[in-house]
Amino acid sequence: MDEVRIRTGSASDVDAAVALFSELDRFERGWRIFEPRADIFDRTRKHYEELVAEGSGILVLAETGGRLVGMGVAEVARPSMVSDEQAVEISNVFVDPDFRGRGIGRAIVRELVNFAEGRGVERMVLKVFSANQSGERFWTSLGFEPRYTQFIARTEEVGGSEQQESG
């Protein structure tokens, strides 16, 4: 087995990173509530291109034998509407299932932490689908803790609506 190398992505990596994002999309598809945009892969490509060109965030890649097997994205953001405090928002962390359990995800996150520390940002935030129990275990094992829950319902399913009260 070749050694896995963790590195920052460049413009030449964008297409391969979008292909890995496509695998992440398939992995998460059953958990999604909202239908992805028709142009999601084009938008992702543009987003990754901007990240590597502008340095406003970081695209971290894991590769072995010339093949990408993992990735993660981080960007400085203001995640709370009630505060000006910045955090680094983590997204698109994915490791090919054939390569899990080898510390690749942890190594990717270490690089994302280095990005945050290099910008003087003290907090990191991320979102995990509630059905992704292995993802929740992974993130809590790294020291992340859940801070709020997002609830979703169809309008016709919400108790106390006029339709239910009059019916």
PDB file of C-alpha atoms in Angstrom:
ATOM      1  CA  MET A   1       0.000   0.000   0.000  1.00  0.00           C
ATOM      2  CA  ASP A   2       1.352   3.427  -0.964  1.00  0.00           C
ATOM      3  CA  GLU A   3       1.753   6.061   1.710  1.00  0.00           C
ATOM      4  CA  VAL A   4      -1.041   8.615   1.991  1.00  0.00           C
ATOM      5  CA  ARG A   5       0.061  12.211   1.540  1.00  0.00           C
ATOM      6  CA  ILE A   6      -1.949  15.143   2.962  1.00  0.00           C
ATOM      7  CA  ARG A   7      -1.553  18.407   1.073  1.00  0.00           C
ATOM      8  CA  THR A   8      -3.197  21.675   0.130  1.00  0.00           C
ATOM      9  CA  GLY A   9      -5.089  21.556  -3.143  1.00  0.00           C
ATOM     10  CA  SER A  10      -4.233  23.688  -6.159  1.00  0.00           C
ATOM     11  CA  ALA A  11      -6.020  24.699  -9.361  1.00  0.00           C
ATOM     12  CA  SER A  12      -4.870  21.495 -11.046  1.00  0.00           C
ATOM     13  CA  ASP A  13      -6.669  19.425  -8.367  1.00  0.00           C
ATOM     14  CA  VAL A  14     -10.116  20.979  -8.728  1.00  0.00           C
ATOM     15  CA  ASP A  15     -11.573  18.440 -11.177  1.00  0.00           C
ATOM     16  CA  ALA A  16     -10.443  15.487  -9.066  1.00  0.00           C
ATOM     17  CA  ALA A  17     -11.778  17.192  -5.915  1.00  0.00           C
ATOM     18  CA  VAL A  18     -15.158  17.705  -7.598  1.00  0.00           C
ATOM     19  CA  ALA A  19     -15.178  13.999  -8.492  1.00  0.00           C
ATOM     20  CA  LEU A  20     -14.593  13.182  -4.822  1.00  0.00           C
ATOM     21  CA  PHE A  21     -17.351  15.650  -3.886  1.00  0.00           C
ATOM     22  CA  SER A  22     -19.605  13.637  -6.216  1.00  0.00           C
ATOM     23  CA  GLU A  23     -18.867  10.543  -4.117  1.00  0.00           C
ATOM     24  CA  LEU A  24     -19.713  12.524  -0.967  1.00  0.00           C
ATOM     25  CA  ASP A  25     -22.979  13.615  -2.600  1.00  0.00           C
ATOM     26  CA  ARG A  26     -23.905   9.971  -3.296  1.00  0.00           C
ATOM     27  CA  PHE A  27     -22.967   9.031   0.280  1.00  0.00           C
ATOM     28  CA  GLU A  28     -25.248  11.731   1.743  1.00  0.00           C
ATOM     29  CA  ARG A  29     -28.106  11.509  -0.749  1.00  0.00           C
ATOM     30  CA  GLY A  30     -30.404   9.406   1.467  1.00  0.00           C
ATOM     31  CA  TRP A  31     -30.160  11.923   4.303  1.00  0.00           C
ATOM     32  CA  ARG A  32     -30.923  15.050   2.311  1.00  0.00           C
ATOM     33  CA  ILE A  33     -34.133  16.977   2.873  1.00  0.00           C
ATOM     34  CA  PHE A  34     -33.648  19.569   0.150  1.00  0.00           C
ATOM     35  CA  GLU A  35     -33.053  18.551  -3.455  1.00  0.00           C
ATOM     36  CA  PRO A  36     -29.572  19.631  -4.598  1.00  0.00           C
ATOM     37  CA  ARG A  37     -29.396  22.334  -7.242  1.00  0.00           C
ATOM     38  CA  ALA A  38     -29.160  21.071 -10.810  1.00  0.00           C
ATOM     39  CA  ASP A  39     -25.818  22.856 -11.177  1.00  0.00           C
ATOM     40  CA  ILE A  40     -24.344  21.766  -7.834  1.00  0.00           C
ATOM     41  CA  PHE A  41     -21.200  20.277  -9.374  1.00  0.00           C
ATOM     42  CA  ASP A  42     -20.542  23.417 -11.439  1.00  0.00           C
ATOM     43  CA  ARG A  43     -21.054  25.545  -8.330  1.00  0.00           C
ATOM     44  CA  THR A  44     -18.740  23.304  -6.330  1.00  0.00           C
ATOM     45  CA  ARG A  45     -16.082  23.505  -9.036  1.00  0.00           C
ATOM     46  CA  LYS A  46     -16.298  27.309  -9.037  1.00  0.00           C
ATOM     47  CA  HIS A  47     -16.170  27.383  -5.234  1.00  0.00           C
ATOM     48  CA  TYR A  48     -13.063  25.177  -5.120  1.00  0.00           C
ATOM     49  CA  GLU A  49     -11.418  27.271  -7.850  1.00  0.00           C
ATOM     50  CA  GLU A  50     -12.052  30.424  -5.811  1.00  0.00           C
ATOM     51  CA  LEU A  51     -10.692  28.812  -2.637  1.00  0.00           C
ATOM     52  CA  VAL A  52      -7.391  27.833  -4.208  1.00  0.00           C
ATOM     53  CA  ALA A  53      -7.019  31.063  -6.205  1.00  0.00           C
ATOM     54  CA  GLU A  54      -7.942  33.582  -3.518  1.00  0.00           C
ATOM     55  CA  GLY A  55      -6.736  31.835  -0.389  1.00  0.00           C
ATOM     56  CA  SER A  56     -10.018  32.708   1.358  1.00  0.00           C
ATOM     57  CA  GLY A  57     -10.192  29.128   2.507  1.00  0.00           C
ATOM     58  CA  ILE A  58      -8.353  25.884   2.055  1.00  0.00           C
ATOM     59  CA  LEU A  59      -8.925  22.677   0.143  1.00  0.00           C
ATOM     60  CA  VAL A  60      -7.041  19.847   1.841  1.00  0.00           C
ATOM     61  CA  LEU A  61      -6.491  16.628  -0.085  1.00  0.00           C
ATOM     62  CA  ALA A  62      -5.332  13.127   0.767  1.00  0.00           C
ATOM     63  CA  GLU A  63      -3.753  11.154  -2.033  1.00  0.00           C
ATOM     64  CA  THR A  64      -2.075   7.841  -2.533  1.00  0.00           C
ATOM     65  CA  GLY A  65      -0.698   6.380  -5.721  1.00  0.00           C
ATOM     66  CA  GLY A  66      -1.724   9.517  -7.622  1.00  0.00           C
ATOM     67  CA  ARG A  67      -5.375   9.098  -6.594  1.00  0.00           C
ATOM     68  CA  LEU A  68      -7.366  11.380  -4.301  1.00  0.00           C
ATOM     69  CA  VAL A  69      -8.848   9.379  -1.434  1.00  0.00           C
ATOM     70  CA  GLY A  70      -9.948  12.151   0.891  1.00  0.00           C
ATOM     71  CA  MET A  71     -10.589  15.853   1.208  1.00  0.00           C
ATOM     72  CA  GLY A  72     -11.822  18.645   3.432  1.00  0.00           C
ATOM     73  CA  VAL A  73     -12.655  22.320   3.031  1.00  0.00           C
ATOM     74  CA  ALA A  74     -12.365  25.152   5.541  1.00  0.00           C
ATOM     75  CA  GLU A  75     -13.303  28.820   5.299  1.00  0.00           C
ATOM     76  CA  VAL A  76     -13.374  31.718   7.740  1.00  0.00           C
ATOM     77  CA  ALA A  77     -16.984  32.705   8.444  1.00  0.00           C
ATOM     78  CA  ARG A  78     -19.237  34.449  10.954  1.00  0.00           C
ATOM     79  CA  PRO A  79     -21.574  31.577  11.808  1.00  0.00           C
ATOM     80  CA  SER A  80     -23.769  33.445  14.286  1.00  0.00           C
ATOM     81  CA  MET A  81     -26.147  36.282  13.454  1.00  0.00           C
ATOM     82  CA  VAL A  82     -25.782  37.602  17.024  1.00  0.00           C
ATOM     83  CA  SER A  83     -21.979  37.826  17.108  1.00  0.00           C
ATOM     84  CA  ASP A  84     -19.130  39.234  15.066  1.00  0.00           C
ATOM     85  CA  GLU A  85     -16.852  36.428  16.232  1.00  0.00           C
ATOM     86  CA  GLN A  86     -15.306  34.466  13.414  1.00  0.00           C
ATOM     87  CA  ALA A  87     -14.980  30.709  13.173  1.00  0.00           C
ATOM     88  CA  VAL A  88     -13.605  28.388  10.572  1.00  0.00           C
ATOM     89  CA  GLU A  89     -16.430  26.487   8.938  1.00  0.00           C
ATOM     90  CA  ILE A  90     -15.518  22.960   7.925  1.00  0.00           C
ATOM     91  CA  SER A  91     -17.309  21.251   5.046  1.00  0.00           C
ATOM     92  CA  ASN A  92     -16.980  18.519   2.446  1.00  0.00           C
ATOM     93  CA  VAL A  93     -14.837  16.257   4.625  1.00  0.00           C
ATOM     94  CA  PHE A  94     -14.872  12.861   2.994  1.00  0.00           C
ATOM     95  CA  VAL A  95     -12.615   9.816   2.941  1.00  0.00           C
ATOM     96  CA  ASP A  96     -13.129   7.053   0.393  1.00  0.00           C
ATOM     97  CA  PRO A  97     -14.742   4.146   2.304  1.00  0.00           C
ATOM     98  CA  ASP A  98     -11.921   1.818   1.169  1.00  0.00           C
ATOM     99  CA  PHE A  99      -9.417   4.046   2.993  1.00  0.00           C
ATOM    100  CA  ARG A 100     -11.246   4.738   6.252  1.00  0.00           C
ATOM    101  CA  GLY A 101      -9.829   3.729   9.609  1.00  0.00           C
ATOM    102  CA  ARG A 102      -6.263   4.731   8.663  1.00  0.00           C
ATOM    103  CA  GLY A 103      -6.168   8.190  10.255  1.00  0.00           C
ATOM    104  CA  ILE A 104      -6.712  10.037   6.967  1.00  0.00           C
ATOM    105  CA  GLY A 105      -9.719  11.989   8.225  1.00  0.00           C
ATOM    106  CA  ARG A 106      -7.833  13.027  11.351  1.00  0.00           C
ATOM    107  CA  ALA A 107      -4.866  14.155   9.255  1.00  0.00           C
ATOM    108  CA  ILE A 108      -7.145  16.218   7.009  1.00  0.00           C
ATOM    109  CA  VAL A 109      -8.752  17.847  10.047  1.00  0.00           C
ATOM    110  CA  ARG A 110      -5.292  18.588  11.498  1.00  0.00           C
ATOM    111  CA  GLU A 111      -4.536  20.632   8.366  1.00  0.00           C
ATOM    112  CA  LEU A 112      -7.875  22.424   8.694  1.00  0.00           C
ATOM    113  CA  VAL A 113      -6.979  23.250  12.316  1.00  0.00           C
ATOM    114  CA  ASN A 114      -3.596  24.579  11.138  1.00  0.00           C
ATOM    115  CA  PHE A 115      -5.465  26.817   8.677  1.00  0.00           C
ATOM    116  CA  ALA A 116      -7.673  28.177  11.506  1.00  0.00           C
ATOM    117  CA  GLU A 117      -4.726  28.727  13.848  1.00  0.00           C
ATOM    118  CA  GLY A 118      -2.781  30.462  11.092  1.00  0.00           C
ATOM    119  CA  ARG A 119      -5.598  32.999  10.812  1.00  0.00           C
ATOM    120  CA  GLY A 120      -5.969  33.483  14.557  1.00  0.00           C
ATOM    121  CA  VAL A 121      -9.405  31.861  14.599  1.00  0.00           C
ATOM    122  CA  GLU A 122     -10.170  29.995  17.811  1.00  0.00           C
ATOM    123  CA  ARG A 123     -13.362  28.124  16.935  1.00  0.00           C
ATOM    124  CA  MET A 124     -14.361  25.671  14.249  1.00  0.00           C
ATOM    125  CA  VAL A 125     -17.909  24.749  13.248  1.00  0.00           C
ATOM    126  CA  LEU A 126     -19.436  22.110  11.018  1.00  0.00           C
ATOM    127  CA  LYS A 127     -22.729  20.419  10.209  1.00  0.00           C
ATOM    128  CA  VAL A 128     -23.408  16.675  10.258  1.00  0.00           C
ATOM    129  CA  PHE A 129     -26.594  14.936   9.178  1.00  0.00           C
ATOM    130  CA  SER A 130     -28.256  13.470  12.273  1.00  0.00           C
ATOM    131  CA  ALA A 131     -28.487  10.075  10.550  1.00  0.00           C
ATOM    132  CA  ASN A 132     -24.708  10.043   9.996  1.00  0.00           C
ATOM    133  CA  GLN A 133     -23.838   8.272  13.232  1.00  0.00           C
ATOM    134  CA  SER A 134     -20.318   7.355  12.119  1.00  0.00           C
ATOM    135  CA  GLY A 135     -19.740  11.018  11.249  1.00  0.00           C
ATOM    136  CA  GLU A 136     -20.993  12.113  14.659  1.00  0.00           C
ATOM    137  CA  ARG A 137     -18.665   9.613  16.354  1.00  0.00           C
ATOM    138  CA  PHE A 138     -15.735  10.834  14.246  1.00  0.00           C
ATOM    139  CA  TRP A 139     -16.271  14.501  15.064  1.00  0.00           C
ATOM    140  CA  THR A 140     -16.908  13.953  18.777  1.00  0.00           C
ATOM    141  CA  SER A 141     -13.745  11.833  18.970  1.00  0.00           C
ATOM    142  CA  LEU A 142     -11.858  14.928  17.779  1.00  0.00           C
ATOM    143  CA  GLY A 143     -13.349  17.148  20.495  1.00  0.00           C
ATOM    144  CA  PHE A 144     -16.325  18.648  18.671  1.00  0.00           C
ATOM    145  CA  GLU A 145     -19.631  18.702  20.520  1.00  0.00           C
ATOM    146  CA  PRO A 146     -23.159  19.289  19.270  1.00  0.00           C
ATOM    147  CA  ARG A 147     -24.479  22.718  20.235  1.00  0.00           C
ATOM    148  CA  TYR A 148     -27.871  22.948  18.552  1.00  0.00           C
ATOM    149  CA  THR A 149     -30.338  20.877  16.584  1.00  0.00           C
ATOM    150  CA  GLN A 150     -32.054  21.986  13.401  1.00  0.00           C
ATOM    151  CA  PHE A 151     -35.634  20.759  13.050  1.00  0.00           C
ATOM    152  CA  ILE A 152     -37.318  20.383   9.671  1.00  0.00           C
ATOM    153  CA  ALA A 153     -40.961  19.675   8.779  1.00  0.00           C
ATOM    154  CA  ARG A 154     -43.285  20.097   5.837  1.00  0.00           C
ATOM    155  CA  THR A 155     -45.802  22.860   6.464  1.00  0.00           C
ATOM    156  CA  GLU A 156     -48.739  20.472   6.199  1.00  0.00           C
ATOM    157  CA  GLU A 157     -47.180  18.228   8.864  1.00  0.00           C
ATOM    158  CA  VAL A 158     -46.772  20.914  11.526  1.00  0.00           C
ATOM    159  CA  GLY A 159     -49.140  20.443  14.455  1.00  0.00           C
ATOM    160  CA  GLY A 160     -51.432  23.314  15.307  1.00  0.00           C
ATOM    161  CA  SER A 161     -51.890  24.441  11.709  1.00  0.00           C
ATOM    162  CA  GLU A 162     -55.308  25.799  10.728  1.00  0.00           C
ATOM    163  CA  GLN A 163     -56.016  22.769   8.568  1.00  0.00           C
ATOM    164  CA  GLN A 164     -55.490  20.375  11.479  1.00  0.00           C
ATOM    165  CA  GLU A 165     -57.455  22.539  13.939  1.00  0.00           C
ATOM    166  CA  SER A 166     -60.512  22.861  11.690  1.00  0.00           C
ATOM    167  CA  GLY A 167     -60.480  19.277  10.499  1.00  0.00           C
TER     168      GLY A 167
END
